[in-house]
Amino acid sequence: MLPWFKYLSSVFRVPLNLVPLGKIHQDKTMQDDLHKEHGVKIDLCPAMHTRDSWCVALKSEDWKVAYSGDTLPNSKFVDIGKDCDILIHEATHQSSLAEDAFKKRHSTVGQAIEIGEQMNARYTVLTHFSLRYQKLPPFLDENVPENVAFAHDFTKITKGNVNTWCQATGALPTLFPNHYKDLMKQPYYKYKKDIS
């Protein structure tokens, strides 16, 4: 467990998943203490999702990570995540379902990739896919750059292995041909082909 996150949990006397980011955002003294005691600078901005949803950027001496949480594309997040080593961004829908993503206040794969490019992120890791993509991520109709990886639950991506995960993305249909065929039969892919 990261010591600075344990520190925040102890300050608020809550489990790690309930640390109130909004209070940290308002309390510059706490941000300064976190930086002095643990060497981590934290920047936050409101996510474009629901009340009390936050985007966060964490920076130490040798790395910077930006995490979107659930959000529509967000220019304030681009600002705080600028030049990060790893961007972790939700990509709930494929780009052909942008209207559905907007209604549910989420991002598409294409929008998340674009945020990574605007941030000048070294690597972009996409996650939080709709349940309709249980076997393979929603990248099949996307132009995916070489610095983008897809992560499902329990995927362990580190600064040391992120490049390997990025290289594996293009091989997913070959590695899982039956899942790929099943995914291509789904109505949302048929619909996209029909309107193309």
PDB file of C-alpha atoms in Angstrom:
ATOM      1  CA  MET A   1       0.000   0.000   0.000  1.00  0.00           C
ATOM      2  CA  LEU A   2       1.228   3.497  -0.780  1.00  0.00           C
ATOM      3  CA  PRO A   3       2.265   5.266   2.435  1.00  0.00           C
ATOM      4  CA  TRP A   4       0.790   8.618   1.407  1.00  0.00           C
ATOM      5  CA  PHE A   5      -2.613   7.021   0.795  1.00  0.00           C
ATOM      6  CA  LYS A   6      -2.505   5.328   4.201  1.00  0.00           C
ATOM      7  CA  TYR A   7      -1.661   8.736   5.645  1.00  0.00           C
ATOM      8  CA  LEU A   8      -4.791  10.286   4.069  1.00  0.00           C
ATOM      9  CA  SER A   9      -6.907   7.396   5.297  1.00  0.00           C
ATOM     10  CA  SER A  10      -5.648   7.900   8.859  1.00  0.00           C
ATOM     11  CA  VAL A  11      -6.177  11.684   8.762  1.00  0.00           C
ATOM     12  CA  PHE A  12      -9.837  11.257   7.814  1.00  0.00           C
ATOM     13  CA  ARG A  13     -10.303   8.063   9.846  1.00  0.00           C
ATOM     14  CA  VAL A  14     -12.038   6.344   6.946  1.00  0.00           C
ATOM     15  CA  PRO A  15     -11.270   3.304   4.766  1.00  0.00           C
ATOM     16  CA  LEU A  16      -8.988   4.035   1.818  1.00  0.00           C
ATOM     17  CA  ASN A  17     -11.835   4.019  -0.700  1.00  0.00           C
ATOM     18  CA  LEU A  18     -13.676   6.772   1.226  1.00  0.00           C
ATOM     19  CA  VAL A  19     -10.927   9.424   1.392  1.00  0.00           C
ATOM     20  CA  PRO A  20     -12.803  12.690   0.606  1.00  0.00           C
ATOM     21  CA  LEU A  21     -10.901  14.180  -2.324  1.00  0.00           C
ATOM     22  CA  GLY A  22     -13.066  17.308  -2.251  1.00  0.00           C
ATOM     23  CA  LYS A  23     -11.717  18.215   1.188  1.00  0.00           C
ATOM     24  CA  ILE A  24      -8.147  17.657   0.018  1.00  0.00           C
ATOM     25  CA  HIS A  25      -8.849  19.883  -2.994  1.00  0.00           C
ATOM     26  CA  GLN A  26      -9.950  22.705  -0.658  1.00  0.00           C
ATOM     27  CA  ASP A  27      -7.182  22.250   1.931  1.00  0.00           C
ATOM     28  CA  LYS A  28      -3.851  23.551   0.602  1.00  0.00           C
ATOM     29  CA  THR A  29      -2.189  22.878   3.986  1.00  0.00           C
ATOM     30  CA  MET A  30      -3.031  19.177   3.689  1.00  0.00           C
ATOM     31  CA  GLN A  31      -1.674  19.149   0.133  1.00  0.00           C
ATOM     32  CA  ASP A  32       1.557  20.774   1.356  1.00  0.00           C
ATOM     33  CA  ASP A  33       1.854  18.281   4.250  1.00  0.00           C
ATOM     34  CA  LEU A  34       1.359  15.382   1.858  1.00  0.00           C
ATOM     35  CA  HIS A  35       4.131  16.742  -0.334  1.00  0.00           C
ATOM     36  CA  LYS A  36       6.535  17.405   2.576  1.00  0.00           C
ATOM     37  CA  GLU A  37       5.950  14.121   4.414  1.00  0.00           C
ATOM     38  CA  HIS A  38       5.597  11.741   1.477  1.00  0.00           C
ATOM     39  CA  GLY A  39       7.094  13.504  -1.544  1.00  0.00           C
ATOM     40  CA  VAL A  40       3.813  13.353  -3.470  1.00  0.00           C
ATOM     41  CA  LYS A  41       2.173  16.404  -5.009  1.00  0.00           C
ATOM     42  CA  ILE A  42      -1.571  16.000  -5.562  1.00  0.00           C
ATOM     43  CA  ASP A  43      -3.632  18.065  -7.996  1.00  0.00           C
ATOM     44  CA  LEU A  44      -7.389  17.637  -8.293  1.00  0.00           C
ATOM     45  CA  CYS A  45     -10.151  18.992 -10.468  1.00  0.00           C
ATOM     46  CA  PRO A  46     -13.864  18.200 -10.519  1.00  0.00           C
ATOM     47  CA  ALA A  47     -14.774  15.404 -12.903  1.00  0.00           C
ATOM     48  CA  MET A  48     -17.634  15.938 -15.328  1.00  0.00           C
ATOM     49  CA  HIS A  49     -19.721  13.071 -13.967  1.00  0.00           C
ATOM     50  CA  THR A  50     -21.646  13.225 -10.699  1.00  0.00           C
ATOM     51  CA  ARG A  51     -21.331  15.428  -7.643  1.00  0.00           C
ATOM     52  CA  ASP A  52     -18.120  14.834  -5.717  1.00  0.00           C
ATOM     53  CA  SER A  53     -16.388  13.018  -8.590  1.00  0.00           C
ATOM     54  CA  TRP A  54     -12.751  13.954  -9.059  1.00  0.00           C
ATOM     55  CA  CYS A  55      -9.897  13.694 -11.515  1.00  0.00           C
ATOM     56  CA  VAL A  56      -6.480  13.486  -9.864  1.00  0.00           C
ATOM     57  CA  ALA A  57      -2.822  13.887 -10.821  1.00  0.00           C
ATOM     58  CA  LEU A  58      -0.079  12.606  -8.520  1.00  0.00           C
ATOM     59  CA  LYS A  59       3.537  13.622  -8.948  1.00  0.00           C
ATOM     60  CA  SER A  60       6.690  12.489  -7.172  1.00  0.00           C
ATOM     61  CA  GLU A  61      10.304  13.305  -8.001  1.00  0.00           C
ATOM     62  CA  ASP A  62      10.527  10.683 -10.735  1.00  0.00           C
ATOM     63  CA  TRP A  63       6.999  10.019 -12.016  1.00  0.00           C
ATOM     64  CA  LYS A  64       3.585  11.515 -12.620  1.00  0.00           C
ATOM     65  CA  VAL A  65       0.299   9.611 -12.888  1.00  0.00           C
ATOM     66  CA  ALA A  66      -3.059  11.108 -13.884  1.00  0.00           C
ATOM     67  CA  TYR A  67      -6.323   9.277 -13.141  1.00  0.00           C
ATOM     68  CA  SER A  68      -9.610  10.382 -14.685  1.00  0.00           C
ATOM     69  CA  GLY A  69     -12.188   8.523 -12.629  1.00  0.00           C
ATOM     70  CA  ASP A  70     -15.588   8.611 -14.366  1.00  0.00           C
ATOM     71  CA  THR A  71     -15.824  11.722 -16.522  1.00  0.00           C
ATOM     72  CA  LEU A  72     -16.651  13.280 -19.831  1.00  0.00           C
ATOM     73  CA  PRO A  73     -13.612  14.741 -21.623  1.00  0.00           C
ATOM     74  CA  ASN A  74     -12.354  17.501 -19.346  1.00  0.00           C
ATOM     75  CA  SER A  75      -9.944  20.333 -20.243  1.00  0.00           C
ATOM     76  CA  LYS A  76      -9.186  21.024 -16.561  1.00  0.00           C
ATOM     77  CA  PHE A  77      -8.009  17.443 -16.236  1.00  0.00           C
ATOM     78  CA  VAL A  78      -5.769  17.939 -19.278  1.00  0.00           C
ATOM     79  CA  ASP A  79      -4.175  20.884 -17.458  1.00  0.00           C
ATOM     80  CA  ILE A  80      -3.416  19.045 -14.198  1.00  0.00           C
ATOM     81  CA  GLY A  81      -2.253  15.885 -15.990  1.00  0.00           C
ATOM     82  CA  LYS A  82       0.056  17.628 -18.466  1.00  0.00           C
ATOM     83  CA  ASP A  83       3.214  15.627 -19.309  1.00  0.00           C
ATOM     84  CA  CYS A  84       2.306  12.655 -17.095  1.00  0.00           C
ATOM     85  CA  ASP A  85       4.152   9.358 -17.414  1.00  0.00           C
ATOM     86  CA  ILE A  86       0.952   7.315 -17.218  1.00  0.00           C
ATOM     87  CA  LEU A  87      -2.612   8.469 -17.814  1.00  0.00           C
ATOM     88  CA  ILE A  88      -5.284   6.078 -16.529  1.00  0.00           C
ATOM     89  CA  HIS A  89      -8.534   7.054 -18.225  1.00  0.00           C
ATOM     90  CA  GLU A  90     -11.977   5.516 -18.298  1.00  0.00           C
ATOM     91  CA  ALA A  91     -13.189   4.478 -21.750  1.00  0.00           C
ATOM     92  CA  THR A  92     -16.672   3.167 -21.147  1.00  0.00           C
ATOM     93  CA  HIS A  93     -17.763   3.019 -24.801  1.00  0.00           C
ATOM     94  CA  GLN A  94     -16.365   2.624 -28.274  1.00  0.00           C
ATOM     95  CA  SER A  95     -16.294   5.880 -30.240  1.00  0.00           C
ATOM     96  CA  SER A  96     -19.281   4.977 -32.392  1.00  0.00           C
ATOM     97  CA  LEU A  97     -21.406   5.195 -29.221  1.00  0.00           C
ATOM     98  CA  ALA A  98     -20.347   8.760 -28.314  1.00  0.00           C
ATOM     99  CA  GLU A  99     -23.945   9.925 -27.851  1.00  0.00           C
ATOM    100  CA  ASP A 100     -24.625   7.159 -25.332  1.00  0.00           C
ATOM    101  CA  ALA A 101     -21.366   7.976 -23.514  1.00  0.00           C
ATOM    102  CA  PHE A 102     -22.346  11.661 -23.321  1.00  0.00           C
ATOM    103  CA  LYS A 103     -25.779  10.840 -21.874  1.00  0.00           C
ATOM    104  CA  LYS A 104     -24.172   8.704 -19.171  1.00  0.00           C
ATOM    105  CA  ARG A 105     -21.360  11.249 -18.566  1.00  0.00           C
ATOM    106  CA  HIS A 106     -18.563   8.901 -19.590  1.00  0.00           C
ATOM    107  CA  SER A 107     -15.818   8.968 -22.220  1.00  0.00           C
ATOM    108  CA  THR A 108     -15.278   6.888 -25.339  1.00  0.00           C
ATOM    109  CA  VAL A 109     -12.049   5.140 -26.307  1.00  0.00           C
ATOM    110  CA  GLY A 110     -11.325   7.827 -28.901  1.00  0.00           C
ATOM    111  CA  GLN A 111     -11.988  10.672 -26.459  1.00  0.00           C
ATOM    112  CA  ALA A 112      -9.717   9.114 -23.827  1.00  0.00           C
ATOM    113  CA  ILE A 113      -6.940   8.640 -26.391  1.00  0.00           C
ATOM    114  CA  GLU A 114      -7.352  12.281 -27.442  1.00  0.00           C
ATOM    115  CA  ILE A 115      -7.084  13.429 -23.799  1.00  0.00           C
ATOM    116  CA  GLY A 116      -3.821  11.458 -23.546  1.00  0.00           C
ATOM    117  CA  GLU A 117      -2.508  13.202 -26.656  1.00  0.00           C
ATOM    118  CA  GLN A 118      -3.540  16.626 -25.335  1.00  0.00           C
ATOM    119  CA  MET A 119      -1.796  15.864 -22.036  1.00  0.00           C
ATOM    120  CA  ASN A 120       1.312  14.648 -23.839  1.00  0.00           C
ATOM    121  CA  ALA A 121       1.039  11.489 -21.734  1.00  0.00           C
ATOM    122  CA  ARG A 122       3.880   9.076 -22.283  1.00  0.00           C
ATOM    123  CA  TYR A 123       1.472   6.136 -21.902  1.00  0.00           C
ATOM    124  CA  THR A 124      -2.317   5.972 -21.764  1.00  0.00           C
ATOM    125  CA  VAL A 125      -4.023   3.063 -19.999  1.00  0.00           C
ATOM    126  CA  LEU A 126      -7.731   2.736 -20.747  1.00  0.00           C
ATOM    127  CA  THR A 127     -10.088   1.010 -18.329  1.00  0.00           C
ATOM    128  CA  HIS A 128     -13.674   0.977 -16.927  1.00  0.00           C
ATOM    129  CA  PHE A 129     -15.341  -0.513 -19.999  1.00  0.00           C
ATOM    130  CA  SER A 130     -19.073  -1.059 -20.320  1.00  0.00           C
ATOM    131  CA  LEU A 131     -20.291  -4.535 -19.347  1.00  0.00           C
ATOM    132  CA  ARG A 132     -21.004  -5.187 -23.013  1.00  0.00           C
ATOM    133  CA  TYR A 133     -17.214  -5.606 -23.447  1.00  0.00           C
ATOM    134  CA  GLN A 134     -16.633  -8.429 -20.958  1.00  0.00           C
ATOM    135  CA  LYS A 135     -14.086 -10.392 -22.986  1.00  0.00           C
ATOM    136  CA  LEU A 136     -12.283  -7.813 -25.135  1.00  0.00           C
ATOM    137  CA  PRO A 137     -12.027  -4.035 -24.723  1.00  0.00           C
ATOM    138  CA  PRO A 138     -13.934  -1.717 -27.079  1.00  0.00           C
ATOM    139  CA  PHE A 139     -11.060  -0.901 -29.434  1.00  0.00           C
ATOM    140  CA  LEU A 140     -11.991  -2.801 -32.552  1.00  0.00           C
ATOM    141  CA  ASP A 141     -13.168   0.224 -34.531  1.00  0.00           C
ATOM    142  CA  GLU A 142     -10.508   2.579 -33.166  1.00  0.00           C
ATOM    143  CA  ASN A 143      -7.163   3.879 -34.330  1.00  0.00           C
ATOM    144  CA  VAL A 144      -5.096   2.937 -31.271  1.00  0.00           C
ATOM    145  CA  PRO A 145      -1.623   4.523 -30.965  1.00  0.00           C
ATOM    146  CA  GLU A 146       1.329   2.382 -29.860  1.00  0.00           C
ATOM    147  CA  ASN A 147       1.468   4.028 -26.415  1.00  0.00           C
ATOM    148  CA  VAL A 148      -2.056   2.905 -25.410  1.00  0.00           C
ATOM    149  CA  ALA A 149      -2.899  -0.160 -23.312  1.00  0.00           C
ATOM    150  CA  PHE A 150      -6.223  -1.628 -22.178  1.00  0.00           C
ATOM    151  CA  ALA A 151      -6.669  -2.811 -18.594  1.00  0.00           C
ATOM    152  CA  HIS A 152      -9.493  -4.945 -17.205  1.00  0.00           C
ATOM    153  CA  ASP A 153     -10.130  -5.764 -13.558  1.00  0.00           C
ATOM    154  CA  PHE A 154      -7.038  -7.085 -11.772  1.00  0.00           C
ATOM    155  CA  THR A 155      -4.669  -6.110 -14.585  1.00  0.00           C
ATOM    156  CA  LYS A 156      -1.388  -5.115 -12.972  1.00  0.00           C
ATOM    157  CA  ILE A 157       0.311  -2.430 -15.035  1.00  0.00           C
ATOM    158  CA  THR A 158       3.447  -0.824 -13.688  1.00  0.00           C
ATOM    159  CA  LYS A 159       5.830   1.814 -14.959  1.00  0.00           C
ATOM    160  CA  GLY A 160       8.162  -1.081 -15.797  1.00  0.00           C
ATOM    161  CA  ASN A 161       5.707  -3.187 -17.838  1.00  0.00           C
ATOM    162  CA  VAL A 162       3.353  -0.622 -19.399  1.00  0.00           C
ATOM    163  CA  ASN A 163       5.180  -0.717 -22.741  1.00  0.00           C
ATOM    164  CA  THR A 164       4.679  -4.497 -22.953  1.00  0.00           C
ATOM    165  CA  TRP A 165       0.952  -4.052 -22.295  1.00  0.00           C
ATOM    166  CA  CYS A 166       0.787  -1.427 -25.057  1.00  0.00           C
ATOM    167  CA  GLN A 167       2.478  -3.801 -27.516  1.00  0.00           C
ATOM    168  CA  ALA A 168      -0.004  -6.563 -26.639  1.00  0.00           C
ATOM    169  CA  THR A 169      -3.091  -4.511 -27.609  1.00  0.00           C
ATOM    170  CA  GLY A 170      -2.932  -5.255 -31.330  1.00  0.00           C
ATOM    171  CA  ALA A 171      -2.552  -8.970 -30.675  1.00  0.00           C
ATOM    172  CA  LEU A 172      -5.773  -9.329 -28.654  1.00  0.00           C
ATOM    173  CA  PRO A 173      -7.998 -10.441 -31.596  1.00  0.00           C
ATOM    174  CA  THR A 174      -5.379 -13.054 -32.563  1.00  0.00           C
ATOM    175  CA  LEU A 175      -4.942 -14.253 -28.991  1.00  0.00           C
ATOM    176  CA  PHE A 176      -8.704 -14.481 -28.415  1.00  0.00           C
ATOM    177  CA  PRO A 177     -10.218 -15.229 -31.850  1.00  0.00           C
ATOM    178  CA  ASN A 178     -13.487 -16.706 -30.545  1.00  0.00           C
ATOM    179  CA  HIS A 179     -14.125 -13.704 -28.289  1.00  0.00           C
ATOM    180  CA  TYR A 180     -13.293 -11.399 -31.192  1.00  0.00           C
ATOM    181  CA  LYS A 181     -15.818 -13.180 -33.445  1.00  0.00           C
ATOM    182  CA  ASP A 182     -18.471 -13.038 -30.697  1.00  0.00           C
ATOM    183  CA  LEU A 183     -17.850  -9.332 -30.167  1.00  0.00           C
ATOM    184  CA  MET A 184     -18.166  -8.586 -33.878  1.00  0.00           C
ATOM    185  CA  LYS A 185     -21.595 -10.294 -33.895  1.00  0.00           C
ATOM    186  CA  GLN A 186     -22.954  -7.927 -31.231  1.00  0.00           C
ATOM    187  CA  PRO A 187     -25.712  -5.511 -32.351  1.00  0.00           C
ATOM    188  CA  TYR A 188     -23.684  -2.356 -31.646  1.00  0.00           C
ATOM    189  CA  TYR A 189     -20.952  -3.488 -34.061  1.00  0.00           C
ATOM    190  CA  LYS A 190     -23.507  -4.492 -36.695  1.00  0.00           C
ATOM    191  CA  TYR A 191     -25.166  -1.094 -36.271  1.00  0.00           C
ATOM    192  CA  LYS A 192     -21.868   0.702 -36.763  1.00  0.00           C
ATOM    193  CA  LYS A 193     -21.158  -1.281 -39.944  1.00  0.00           C
ATOM    194  CA  ASP A 194     -24.645  -0.507 -41.270  1.00  0.00           C
ATOM    195  CA  ILE A 195     -24.253   3.261 -40.842  1.00  0.00           C
ATOM    196  CA  SER A 196     -20.665   3.385 -42.187  1.00  0.00           C
TER     197      SER A 196
END
